Short mmCIF file of C-alpha atoms and ligand atoms in Angstrom, two decimals:
data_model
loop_
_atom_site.label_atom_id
_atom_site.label_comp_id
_atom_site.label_asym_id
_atom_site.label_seq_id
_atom_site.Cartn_x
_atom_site.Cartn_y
_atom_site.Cartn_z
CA UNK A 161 2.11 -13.71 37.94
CA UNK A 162 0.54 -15.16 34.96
CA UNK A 163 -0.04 -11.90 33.05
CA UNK A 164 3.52 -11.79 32.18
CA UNK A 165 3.84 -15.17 30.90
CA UNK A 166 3.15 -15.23 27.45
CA UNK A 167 -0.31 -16.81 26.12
CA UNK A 168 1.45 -19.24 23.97
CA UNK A 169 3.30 -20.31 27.39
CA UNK A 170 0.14 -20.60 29.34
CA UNK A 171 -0.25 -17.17 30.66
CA UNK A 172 -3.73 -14.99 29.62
CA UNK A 173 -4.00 -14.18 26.21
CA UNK A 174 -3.54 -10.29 26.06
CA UNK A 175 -6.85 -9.88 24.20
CA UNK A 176 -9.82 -12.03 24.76
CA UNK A 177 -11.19 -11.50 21.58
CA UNK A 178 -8.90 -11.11 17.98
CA UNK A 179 -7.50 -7.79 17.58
CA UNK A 180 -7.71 -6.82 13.72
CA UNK A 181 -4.77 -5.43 11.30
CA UNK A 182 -7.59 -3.53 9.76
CA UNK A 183 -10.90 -2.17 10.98
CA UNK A 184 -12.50 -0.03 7.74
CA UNK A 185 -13.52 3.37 8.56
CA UNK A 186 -17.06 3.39 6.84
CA UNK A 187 -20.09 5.71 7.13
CA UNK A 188 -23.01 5.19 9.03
CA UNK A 189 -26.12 3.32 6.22
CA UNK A 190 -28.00 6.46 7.34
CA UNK A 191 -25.86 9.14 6.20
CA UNK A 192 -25.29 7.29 2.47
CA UNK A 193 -29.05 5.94 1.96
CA UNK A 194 -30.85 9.48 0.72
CA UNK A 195 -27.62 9.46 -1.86
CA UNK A 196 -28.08 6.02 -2.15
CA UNK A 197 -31.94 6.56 -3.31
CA UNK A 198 -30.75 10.15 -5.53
CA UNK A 199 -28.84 7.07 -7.50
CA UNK A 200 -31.11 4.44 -7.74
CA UNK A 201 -34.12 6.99 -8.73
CA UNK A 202 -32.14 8.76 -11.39
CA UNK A 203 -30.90 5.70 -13.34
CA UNK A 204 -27.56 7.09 -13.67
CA UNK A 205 -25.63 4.42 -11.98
CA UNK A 206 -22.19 4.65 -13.07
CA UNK A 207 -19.17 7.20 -13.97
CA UNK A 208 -22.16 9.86 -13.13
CA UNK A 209 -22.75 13.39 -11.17
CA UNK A 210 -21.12 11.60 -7.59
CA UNK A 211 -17.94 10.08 -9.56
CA UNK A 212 -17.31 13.80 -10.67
CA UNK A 213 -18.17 15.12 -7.38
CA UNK A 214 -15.82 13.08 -5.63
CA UNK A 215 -13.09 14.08 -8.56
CA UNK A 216 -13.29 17.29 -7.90
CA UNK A 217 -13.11 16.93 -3.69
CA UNK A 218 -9.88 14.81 -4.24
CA UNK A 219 -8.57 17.30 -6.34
CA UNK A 220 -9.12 19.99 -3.91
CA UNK A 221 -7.73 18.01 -1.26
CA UNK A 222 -4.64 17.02 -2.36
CA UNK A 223 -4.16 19.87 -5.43
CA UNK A 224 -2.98 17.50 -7.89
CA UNK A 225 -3.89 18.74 -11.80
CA UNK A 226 -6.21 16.18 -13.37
CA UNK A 227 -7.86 13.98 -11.20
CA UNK A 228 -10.03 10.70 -12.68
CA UNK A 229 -12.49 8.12 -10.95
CA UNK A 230 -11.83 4.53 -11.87
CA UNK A 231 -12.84 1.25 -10.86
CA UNK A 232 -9.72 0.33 -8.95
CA UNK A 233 -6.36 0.83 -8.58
CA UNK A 234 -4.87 -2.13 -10.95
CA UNK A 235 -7.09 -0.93 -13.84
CA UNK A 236 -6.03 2.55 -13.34
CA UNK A 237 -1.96 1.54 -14.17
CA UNK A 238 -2.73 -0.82 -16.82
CA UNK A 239 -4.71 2.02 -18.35
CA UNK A 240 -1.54 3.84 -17.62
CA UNK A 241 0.73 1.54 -19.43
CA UNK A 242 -1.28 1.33 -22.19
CA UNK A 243 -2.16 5.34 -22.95
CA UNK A 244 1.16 6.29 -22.79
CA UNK A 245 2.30 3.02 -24.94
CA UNK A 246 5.14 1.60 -23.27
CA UNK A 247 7.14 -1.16 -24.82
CA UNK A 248 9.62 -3.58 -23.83
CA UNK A 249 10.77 -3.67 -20.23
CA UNK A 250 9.58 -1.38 -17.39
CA UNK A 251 11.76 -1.59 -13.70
CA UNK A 252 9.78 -1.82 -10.94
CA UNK A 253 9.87 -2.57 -7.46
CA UNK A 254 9.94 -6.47 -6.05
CA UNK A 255 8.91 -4.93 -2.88
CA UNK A 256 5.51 -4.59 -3.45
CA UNK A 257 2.10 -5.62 -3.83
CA UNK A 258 1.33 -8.44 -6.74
CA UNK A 259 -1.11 -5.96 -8.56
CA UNK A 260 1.85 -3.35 -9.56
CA UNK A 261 3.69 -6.01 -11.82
CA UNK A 262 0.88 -7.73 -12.71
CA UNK A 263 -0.07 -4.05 -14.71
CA UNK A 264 2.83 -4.19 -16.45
CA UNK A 265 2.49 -7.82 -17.47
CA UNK A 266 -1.21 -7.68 -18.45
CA UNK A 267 0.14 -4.98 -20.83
CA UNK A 268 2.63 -7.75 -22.49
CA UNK A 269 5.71 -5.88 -21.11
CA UNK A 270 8.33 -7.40 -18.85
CA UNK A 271 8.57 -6.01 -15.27
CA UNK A 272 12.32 -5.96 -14.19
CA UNK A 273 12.69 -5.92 -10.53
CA UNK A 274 14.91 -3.89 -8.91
CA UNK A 275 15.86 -3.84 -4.70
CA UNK A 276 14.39 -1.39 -2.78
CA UNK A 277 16.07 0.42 0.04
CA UNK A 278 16.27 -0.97 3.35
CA UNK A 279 15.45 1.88 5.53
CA UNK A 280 12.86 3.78 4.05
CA UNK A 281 11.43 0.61 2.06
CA UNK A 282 10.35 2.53 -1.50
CA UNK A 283 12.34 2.03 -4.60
CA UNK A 284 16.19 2.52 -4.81
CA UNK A 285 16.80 4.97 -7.48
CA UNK A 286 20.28 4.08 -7.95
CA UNK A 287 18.91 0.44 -8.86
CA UNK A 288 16.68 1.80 -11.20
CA UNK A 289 19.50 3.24 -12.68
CA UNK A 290 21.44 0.11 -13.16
CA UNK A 291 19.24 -1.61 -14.56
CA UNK A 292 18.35 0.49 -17.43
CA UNK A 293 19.00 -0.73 -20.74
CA UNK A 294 17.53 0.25 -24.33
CA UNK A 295 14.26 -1.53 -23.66
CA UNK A 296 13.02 0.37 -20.79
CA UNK A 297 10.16 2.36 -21.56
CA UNK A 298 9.20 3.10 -18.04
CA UNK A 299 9.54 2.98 -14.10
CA UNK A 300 6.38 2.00 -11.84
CA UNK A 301 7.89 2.96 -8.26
CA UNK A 302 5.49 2.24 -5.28
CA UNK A 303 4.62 4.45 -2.46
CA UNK A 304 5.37 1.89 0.09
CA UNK A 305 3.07 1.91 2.93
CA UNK A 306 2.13 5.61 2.25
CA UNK A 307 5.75 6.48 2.68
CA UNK A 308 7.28 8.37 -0.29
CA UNK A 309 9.61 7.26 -2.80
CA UNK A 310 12.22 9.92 -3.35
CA UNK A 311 10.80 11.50 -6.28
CA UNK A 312 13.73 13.86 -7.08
CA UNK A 313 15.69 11.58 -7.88
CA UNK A 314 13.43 8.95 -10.08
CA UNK A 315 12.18 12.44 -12.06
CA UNK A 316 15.81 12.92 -12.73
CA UNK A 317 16.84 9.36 -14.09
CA UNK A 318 13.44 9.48 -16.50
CA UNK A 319 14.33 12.89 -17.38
CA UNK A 320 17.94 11.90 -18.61
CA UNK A 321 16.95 8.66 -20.17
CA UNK A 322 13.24 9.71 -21.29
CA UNK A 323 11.38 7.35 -19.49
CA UNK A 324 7.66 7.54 -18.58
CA UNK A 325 6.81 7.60 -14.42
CA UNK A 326 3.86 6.25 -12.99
CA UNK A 327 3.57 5.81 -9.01
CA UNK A 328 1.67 3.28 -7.42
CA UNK A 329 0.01 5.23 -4.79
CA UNK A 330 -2.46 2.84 -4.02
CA UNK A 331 -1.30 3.62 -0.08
CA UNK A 332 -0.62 6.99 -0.40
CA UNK A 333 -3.97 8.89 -0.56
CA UNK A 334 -3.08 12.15 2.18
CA UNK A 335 0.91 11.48 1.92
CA UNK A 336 3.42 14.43 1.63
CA UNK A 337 6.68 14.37 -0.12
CA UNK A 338 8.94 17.76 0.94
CA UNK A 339 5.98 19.17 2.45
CA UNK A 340 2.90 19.32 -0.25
CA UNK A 341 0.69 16.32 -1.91
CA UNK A 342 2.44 14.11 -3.46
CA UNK A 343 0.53 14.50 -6.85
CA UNK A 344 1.91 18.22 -6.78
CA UNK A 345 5.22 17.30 -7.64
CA UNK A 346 3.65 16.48 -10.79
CA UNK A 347 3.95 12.60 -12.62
CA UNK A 348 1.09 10.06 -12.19
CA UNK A 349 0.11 8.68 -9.15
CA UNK A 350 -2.96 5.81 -9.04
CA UNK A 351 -4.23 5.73 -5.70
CA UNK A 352 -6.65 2.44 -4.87
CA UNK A 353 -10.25 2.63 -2.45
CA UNK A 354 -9.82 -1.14 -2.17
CA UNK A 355 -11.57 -2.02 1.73
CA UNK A 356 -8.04 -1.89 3.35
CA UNK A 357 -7.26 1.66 2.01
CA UNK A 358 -7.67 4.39 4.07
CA UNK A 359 -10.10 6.14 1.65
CA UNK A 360 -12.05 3.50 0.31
CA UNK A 361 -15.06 3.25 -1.96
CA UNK A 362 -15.34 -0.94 -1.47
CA UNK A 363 -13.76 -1.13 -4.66
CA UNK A 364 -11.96 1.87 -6.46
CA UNK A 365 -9.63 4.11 -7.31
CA UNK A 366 -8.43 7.51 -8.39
CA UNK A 367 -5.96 8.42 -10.66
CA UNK A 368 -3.91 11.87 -10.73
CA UNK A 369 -1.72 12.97 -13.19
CA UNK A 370 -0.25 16.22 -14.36
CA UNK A 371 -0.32 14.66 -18.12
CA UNK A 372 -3.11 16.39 -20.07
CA UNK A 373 -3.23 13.63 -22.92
CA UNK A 374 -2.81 10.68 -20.41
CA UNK A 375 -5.72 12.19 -18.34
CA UNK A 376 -7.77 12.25 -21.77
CA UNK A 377 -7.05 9.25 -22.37
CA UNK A 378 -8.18 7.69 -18.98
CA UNK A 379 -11.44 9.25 -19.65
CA UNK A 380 -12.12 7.55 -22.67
CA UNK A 381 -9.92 3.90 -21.90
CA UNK A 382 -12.23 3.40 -18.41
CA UNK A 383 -14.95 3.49 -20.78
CA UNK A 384 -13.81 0.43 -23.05
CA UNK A 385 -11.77 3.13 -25.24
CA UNK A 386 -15.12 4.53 -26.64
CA UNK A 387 -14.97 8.50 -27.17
CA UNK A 388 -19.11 8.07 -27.17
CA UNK A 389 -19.50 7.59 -30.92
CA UNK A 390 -19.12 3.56 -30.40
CA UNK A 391 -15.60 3.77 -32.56
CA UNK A 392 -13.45 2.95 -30.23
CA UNK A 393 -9.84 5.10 -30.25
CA UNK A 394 -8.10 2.20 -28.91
CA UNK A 395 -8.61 -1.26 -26.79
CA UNK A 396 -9.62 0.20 -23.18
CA UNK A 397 -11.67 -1.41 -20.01
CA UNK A 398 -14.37 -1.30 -18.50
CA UNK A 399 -12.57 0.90 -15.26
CA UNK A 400 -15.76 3.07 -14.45
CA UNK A 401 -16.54 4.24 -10.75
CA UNK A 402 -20.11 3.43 -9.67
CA UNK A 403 -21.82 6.35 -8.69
CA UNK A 404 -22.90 4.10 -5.28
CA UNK A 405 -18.78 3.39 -4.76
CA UNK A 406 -18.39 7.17 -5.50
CA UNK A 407 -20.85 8.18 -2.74
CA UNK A 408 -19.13 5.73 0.07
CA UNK A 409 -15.64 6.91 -1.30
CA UNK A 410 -16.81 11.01 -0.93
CA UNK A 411 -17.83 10.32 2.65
CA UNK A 412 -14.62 8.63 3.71
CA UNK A 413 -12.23 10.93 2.09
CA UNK A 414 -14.09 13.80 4.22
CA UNK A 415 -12.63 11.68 7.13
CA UNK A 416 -9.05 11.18 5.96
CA UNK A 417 -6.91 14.10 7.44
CA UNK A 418 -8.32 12.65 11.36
CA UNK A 419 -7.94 9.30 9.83
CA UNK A 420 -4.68 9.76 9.35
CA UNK A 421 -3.20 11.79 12.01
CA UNK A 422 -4.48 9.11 14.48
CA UNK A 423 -2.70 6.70 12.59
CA UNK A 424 0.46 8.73 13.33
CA UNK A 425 -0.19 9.00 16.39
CA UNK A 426 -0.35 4.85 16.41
CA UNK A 427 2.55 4.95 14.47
CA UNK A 428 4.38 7.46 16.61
CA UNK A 429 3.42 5.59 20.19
CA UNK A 430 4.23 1.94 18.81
CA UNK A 431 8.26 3.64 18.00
CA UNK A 432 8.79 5.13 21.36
CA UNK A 433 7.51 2.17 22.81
CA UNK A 434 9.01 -0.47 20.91
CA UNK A 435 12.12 1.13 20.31
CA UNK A 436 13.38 0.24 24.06
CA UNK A 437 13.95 -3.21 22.26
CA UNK A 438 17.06 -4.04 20.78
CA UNK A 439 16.56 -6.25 17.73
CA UNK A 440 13.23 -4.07 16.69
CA UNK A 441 13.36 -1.06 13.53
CA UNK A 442 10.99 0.92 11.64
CA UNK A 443 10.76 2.56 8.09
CA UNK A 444 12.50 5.59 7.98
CA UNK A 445 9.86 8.61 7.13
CA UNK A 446 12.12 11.15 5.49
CA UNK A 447 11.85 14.89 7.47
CA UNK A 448 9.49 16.96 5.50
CA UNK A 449 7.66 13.81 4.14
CA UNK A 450 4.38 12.40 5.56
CA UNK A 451 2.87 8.95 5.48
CA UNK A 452 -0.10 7.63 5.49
CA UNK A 453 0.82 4.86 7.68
CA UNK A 454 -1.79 2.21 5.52
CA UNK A 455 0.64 -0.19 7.09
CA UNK A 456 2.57 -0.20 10.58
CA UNK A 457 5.92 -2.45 10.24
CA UNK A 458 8.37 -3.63 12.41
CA UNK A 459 11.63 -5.26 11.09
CA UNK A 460 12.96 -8.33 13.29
CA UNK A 461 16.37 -8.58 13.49
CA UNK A 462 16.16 -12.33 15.05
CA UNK A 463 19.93 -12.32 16.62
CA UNK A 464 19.46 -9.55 18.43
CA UNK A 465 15.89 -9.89 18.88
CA UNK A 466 15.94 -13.91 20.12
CA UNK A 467 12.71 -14.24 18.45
CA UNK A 468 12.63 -15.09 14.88
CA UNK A 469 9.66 -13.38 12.96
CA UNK A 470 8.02 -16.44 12.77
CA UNK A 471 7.81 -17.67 16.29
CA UNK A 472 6.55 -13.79 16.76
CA UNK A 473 3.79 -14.58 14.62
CA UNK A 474 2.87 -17.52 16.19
CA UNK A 475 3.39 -15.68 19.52
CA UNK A 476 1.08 -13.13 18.55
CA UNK A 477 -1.52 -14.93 16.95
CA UNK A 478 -2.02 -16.82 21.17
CA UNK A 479 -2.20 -12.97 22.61
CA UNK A 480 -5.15 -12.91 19.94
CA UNK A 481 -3.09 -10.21 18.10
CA UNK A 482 -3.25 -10.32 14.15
CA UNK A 483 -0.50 -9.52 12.06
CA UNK A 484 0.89 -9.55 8.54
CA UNK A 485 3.81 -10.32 6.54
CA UNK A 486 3.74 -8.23 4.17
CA UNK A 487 5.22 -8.30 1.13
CA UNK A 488 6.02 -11.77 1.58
CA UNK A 489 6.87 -13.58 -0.53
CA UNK A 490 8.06 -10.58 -3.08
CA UNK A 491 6.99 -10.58 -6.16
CA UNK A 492 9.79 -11.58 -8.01
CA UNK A 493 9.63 -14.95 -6.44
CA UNK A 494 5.99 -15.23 -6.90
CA UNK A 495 4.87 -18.47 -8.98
CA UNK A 496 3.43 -15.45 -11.18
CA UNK A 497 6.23 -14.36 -12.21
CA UNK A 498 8.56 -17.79 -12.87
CA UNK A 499 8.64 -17.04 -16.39
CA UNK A 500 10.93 -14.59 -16.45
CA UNK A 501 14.45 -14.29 -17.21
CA UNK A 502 15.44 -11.98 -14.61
CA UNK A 503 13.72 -14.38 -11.93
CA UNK A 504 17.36 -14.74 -10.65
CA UNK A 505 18.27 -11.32 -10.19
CA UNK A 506 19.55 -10.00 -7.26
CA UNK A 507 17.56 -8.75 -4.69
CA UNK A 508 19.64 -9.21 -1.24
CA UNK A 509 17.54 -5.86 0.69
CA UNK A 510 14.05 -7.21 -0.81
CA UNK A 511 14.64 -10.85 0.28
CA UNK A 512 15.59 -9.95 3.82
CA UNK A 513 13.30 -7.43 4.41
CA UNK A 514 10.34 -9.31 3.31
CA UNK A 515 11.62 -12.29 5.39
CA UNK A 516 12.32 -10.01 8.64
CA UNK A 517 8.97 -7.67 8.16
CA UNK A 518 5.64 -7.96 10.10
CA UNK A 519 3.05 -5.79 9.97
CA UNK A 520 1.09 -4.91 13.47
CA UNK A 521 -2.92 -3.65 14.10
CA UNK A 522 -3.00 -0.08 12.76
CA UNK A 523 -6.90 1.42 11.98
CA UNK A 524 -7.87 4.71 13.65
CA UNK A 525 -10.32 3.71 16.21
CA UNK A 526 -7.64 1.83 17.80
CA UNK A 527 -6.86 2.93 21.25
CA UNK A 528 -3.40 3.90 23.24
CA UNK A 529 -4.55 1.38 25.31
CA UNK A 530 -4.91 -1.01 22.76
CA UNK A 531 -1.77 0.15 21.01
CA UNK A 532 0.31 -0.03 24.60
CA UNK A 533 -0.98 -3.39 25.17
CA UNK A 534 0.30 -5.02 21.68
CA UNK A 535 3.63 -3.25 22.59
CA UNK A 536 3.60 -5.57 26.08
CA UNK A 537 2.74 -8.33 24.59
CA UNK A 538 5.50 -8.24 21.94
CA UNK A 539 8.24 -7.39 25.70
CA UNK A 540 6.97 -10.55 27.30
CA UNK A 541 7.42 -12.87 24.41
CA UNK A 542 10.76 -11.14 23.90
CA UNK A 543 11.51 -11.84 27.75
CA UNK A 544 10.38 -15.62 27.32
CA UNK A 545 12.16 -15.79 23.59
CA UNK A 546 14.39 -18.27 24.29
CA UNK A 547 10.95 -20.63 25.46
CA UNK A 548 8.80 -18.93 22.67
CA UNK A 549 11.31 -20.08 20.38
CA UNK A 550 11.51 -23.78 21.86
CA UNK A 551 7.48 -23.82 21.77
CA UNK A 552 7.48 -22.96 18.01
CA UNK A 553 9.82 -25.57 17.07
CA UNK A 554 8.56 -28.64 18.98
CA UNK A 555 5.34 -27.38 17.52
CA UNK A 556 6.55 -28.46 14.23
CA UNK A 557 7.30 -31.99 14.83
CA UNK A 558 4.09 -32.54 16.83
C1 LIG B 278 -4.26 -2.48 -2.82
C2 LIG B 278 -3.07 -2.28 -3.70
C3 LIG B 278 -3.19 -2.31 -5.09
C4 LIG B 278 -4.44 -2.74 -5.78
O1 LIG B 278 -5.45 -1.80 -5.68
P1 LIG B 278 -6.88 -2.16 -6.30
O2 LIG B 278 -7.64 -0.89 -6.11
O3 LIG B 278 -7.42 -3.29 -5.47
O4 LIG B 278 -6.67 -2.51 -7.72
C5 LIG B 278 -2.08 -2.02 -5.86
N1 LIG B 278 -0.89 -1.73 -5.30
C6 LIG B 278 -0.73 -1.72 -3.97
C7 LIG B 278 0.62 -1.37 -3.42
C8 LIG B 278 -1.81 -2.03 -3.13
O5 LIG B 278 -1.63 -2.08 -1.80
#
């Protein structure tokens, strides 16, 4: 029976058309185009009536204390960096995406990268720790794919050493840590409405802080650093939320809670189904804690697996299945970032997870069936991985 010979072997691809990592949730034209017109009639554009509207919905939502519109996620830590005047080094996260780093470098400060854990895939706070030294002004941890860093204990380290925290929650819009919102645990968390997000605005972002005077000072720094009187407090951005992005980000965000309860439900059905294979593990959602899912991984252990992630890729990509590796290659090792003395630290659970890691379809109009199908797609070419394997590598000398 061809239909469990994988396509890549000649069997029928499982999809017949490409199924997406990422399908954006966006409004129906119709229900944006009277706000639309509001805008364009008004001549108040940008940073406007919708921006605040929207600030106050995401504050009710998710209860954190002062909530800001900005222009994306990126501009929203280098504002950040810059308000609370960091110097020297600040640790972050190799695991991650580009954009958290590159905040810290735009600033003129030195990211030093630290491993994350292997399991749950955030920041390990006992290599923050370690790699303090009297330079470090701050740490910028990342939510990793909506799942929670442990919080406790990176308020505790910046407590004891006086250190500034800043989260990159550009995943994490609808997350829990122990329960609650993450922003009510207090710190700052930047959350970005980039297309991929599950809240997104096109472009944008939100930042949420519990700091009065770094919440001031957002308001002024996305406006080029100009209290209104043209003399400028300090050197800002232009990091401004349209009042257009605003509407399309207010009508998303009215979707999220479904939004993301289907995607645990994805999340939840790919696990029981996938974890009948030896050789296939997930991020580790601490009890209490809730994720987003923005990302669904799987981590390929190849010798137990007999696929290597690669030839899974491949695999996939013949079943007309898309997926990601992602972060890969970490930043550290980045071309970006080949500057910098500490290119050659030590990163052993970063390099192997973001060499074992792949990323499967997750949006929230995916089906079961559509979810159950990717799952027996990634048994057959399992069952054939010895010829999978054989097909990838003669591939590469044709
Ligand atoms: C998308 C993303 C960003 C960048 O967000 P923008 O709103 O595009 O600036 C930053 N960090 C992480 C982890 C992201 O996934």
């Amino acid at each position: 029976m061809t239909s469990d010979i994988p396509a890549m072997l000649g069997g029928q691809p499982t999809f017949p058309a490409l199924l997406p990592m990422v399908r954006p949730t966006i409004p129906a034209f119709d229900e944006l185009q009277p706000k639309f017109k509001q805008v364009l009639e008004s001549g108040m554009l940008t940073n406007a009536s919708f921006a605040r509207a929207l600030e106050a919905q995401v504050k009710s939502y998710t209860g954190g204390h002062y909530v800001q519109a900005i222009s994306s996620c990126t501009a929203g830590l280098m504002l950040s960096a810059r308000i609370q005047k960091w110097r020297g080094q600040v640790i972050t996260p190799s695991f991650t995406f580009c954009a958290t780093a590159h905040a810290i470098a735009w600033n003129g400060l030195e990211p030093v990268f630290v491993d994350c854990d292997p399991k749950t895939f955030t920041i390990d706070p006992s290599a923050v720790q370690e790699a303090i030294t009297d330079k470090t002004s701050a740490i910028l941890a990342t939510h990793v794919f909506g799942n929670p860093v442990d919080m406790d204990a990176i308020s505790q380290i910046a407590s004891d050493h006086h250190l500034n925290v800043v989260y990159d929650a550009a995943h994490a819009l609808g997350s829990f840590y122990k329960g609650k919102h993450i922003p009510q645990w207090g710190s700052t968390h930047v959350y970005s409405m980039s297309p991929t997000k599950l809240v997104t605005a096109c472009e944008g972002g939100i930042l949420i802080t519990d700091d009065q005077s770094l919440s001031e000072g957002v308001q002024v720094g996305r406006d080029y650093g100009n209290p209104g009187n043209y003399d400028c407090q300090f050197v800002g951005l232009n990091a401004r939320l349209s009042e257009l992005h605003a509407i399309v980000a207010a009508s998303t965000l009215a979707h999220l809670e479904e939004n993301l309860s289907r995607r645990n439900e994805i999340a939840q059905r790919y696990q029981s189904n996938l974890s009948k294979l030896s050789g296939i593990s997930f991020q580790s959602i601490a009890q209490g804690n809730r994720s987003s899912f923005k990302d669904f991984a799987i981590v390929i252990d190849e010798q137990r697996l007999g696929v290597s992630r690669e030839a899974m890729v491949k695999a996939l990509e013949a079943e007309n299945i898309a997926s990601r590796r992602y972060f890969y290659p970490p930043v550290h090792a980045q071309h970006a970032y080949a500057y910098l003395p500490s290119r050659e630290v030590h990163l052993p659970h970063t390099i192997k997870l973001s060499q074992s890691i792949l990323c499967l379809p997750i949006f929230s109009t995916m089906t079961d069936e559509q979810v159950d199908a990717v799952c027996r797609s990634i048994q057959r070419i399992v069952t054939h991985g010895t010829e999978v394997s054989q097909r990838v590598a003669r591939r590469f000398y044709d």
